Amino acid sequence: MAGANHEKSHRRGRPRNADGVAADVLQRLATSGRFLRSSDVPLWIQLKNALAEEIGKGLEPDARLPSEQSIAEIFDVSRPVVRAALAGLASEGLLEKVPRRGIFVAQPRTETDFLTSNVSVHSDLEARGHVVTARAFTFGRFPPDEDERRVFSLPPDGSVIRVGRIYRSDGKPITHTLISLPGHKVPEMESFDIEGQSIFQILKDRYGLISKRAERWFTAELPSANVARRLEVRETQPLIAIESIAYDTNDAPLEYYRAFYNSSVARIHVSTGTFNN
């Protein structure tokens, strides 16, 4: 009877998967040449990103990962490196730590919220054969302005990283963007070469930060003198003002985006997911 109760308990719980398949996947990753100790990207972020790419491919839902010590030995890294990578994946809902059982690949989450729209202005233009270029007009670490201090809840001595860019479509200025990031989350970012680089990719590769959702607001506004000059329009010409706050996996503000868009150059394309009323 005790054995029967044990079997029932086992069937009700998570499957008792062997570590073999997951260990084989990790062994393959460890010898893939993707981990560069000379890279500026921290090892824990390299490990976290590589494991995230394998989840849903080689690492199926409910697969049990080897222990932290075993993973550290496979990749020849310290346990703190492994612990940080696994914690990052767990915070994104990709892994689940079960007390006294181990670390498992989580079941895919079911999306229930309405899919927020993605403003695909520049990618949409490129897809239709237009040439989109960008030029930075500001980049560095600065004291926060009132809006940045409010969005990020920064202390008096806080700082922000600002990236200001002008985007052109076939040579015509189309978007004036200003991205702000909380300075304490992106140490030394002001020393990076961001020419032609995606800010979101830098956040992921260098700092292990990922935006999971965003809120956006659209209004019609007249540009300031500086914005009008950079977009080569009159100060009396209304533009579409876009304000956006992107949140990380802990639902903390990660990116504050302010932009002016000249819809006389091209319309904005907004796409949404399918949904039922």
GROMACS .gro file of N, CA, C and O in nm, residues 51-61 105:
model
   48
   51LEU      N    1   2.114   2.938  -2.279
   51LEU     CA    2   2.011   2.848  -2.227
   51LEU      C    3   1.872   2.891  -2.271
   51LEU      O    4   1.787   2.807  -2.304
   52ALA      N    5   1.848   3.022  -2.273
   52ALA     CA    6   1.717   3.072  -2.315
   52ALA      C    7   1.686   3.032  -2.459
   52ALA      O    8   1.572   2.998  -2.492
   53GLU      N    9   1.788   3.033  -2.545
   53GLU     CA   10   1.767   2.994  -2.685
   53GLU      C   11   1.738   2.845  -2.698
   53GLU      O   12   1.670   2.803  -2.793
   54GLU      N   13   1.788   2.764  -2.605
   54GLU     CA   14   1.767   2.619  -2.612
   54GLU      C   15   1.632   2.576  -2.555
   54GLU      O   16   1.582   2.468  -2.587
   55ILE      N   17   1.574   2.660  -2.469
   55ILE     CA   18   1.445   2.624  -2.409
   55ILE      C   19   1.337   2.623  -2.517
   55ILE      O   20   1.319   2.720  -2.590
   56GLY      N   21   1.267   2.512  -2.526
   56GLY     CA   22   1.168   2.493  -2.631
   56GLY      C   23   1.225   2.422  -2.752
   56GLY      O   24   1.152   2.382  -2.842
   57LYS      N   25   1.358   2.406  -2.755
   57LYS     CA   26   1.423   2.332  -2.863
   57LYS      C   27   1.481   2.204  -2.804
   57LYS      O   28   1.414   2.103  -2.795
   58GLY      N   29   1.608   2.210  -2.762
   58GLY     CA   30   1.667   2.092  -2.701
   58GLY      C   31   1.618   2.069  -2.559
   58GLY      O   32   1.618   1.956  -2.510
   59LEU      N   33   1.579   2.177  -2.491
   59LEU     CA   34   1.530   2.166  -2.353
   59LEU      C   35   1.378   2.181  -2.354
   59LEU      O   36   1.325   2.290  -2.369
   60GLU      N   37   1.308   2.069  -2.340
   60GLU     CA   38   1.162   2.067  -2.346
   60GLU      C   39   1.102   2.105  -2.211
   60GLU      O   40   1.167   2.094  -2.107
   61PRO      N   41   0.975   2.150  -2.210
   61PRO     CA   42   0.907   2.178  -2.084
   61PRO      C   43   0.912   2.057  -1.991
   61PRO      O   44   0.898   1.943  -2.035
  105VAL      N   45   1.259   2.311  -1.662
  105VAL     CA   46   1.212   2.402  -1.766
  105VAL      C   47   1.063   2.424  -1.745
  105VAL      O   48   0.987   2.327  -1.732
   0.00000   0.00000   0.00000
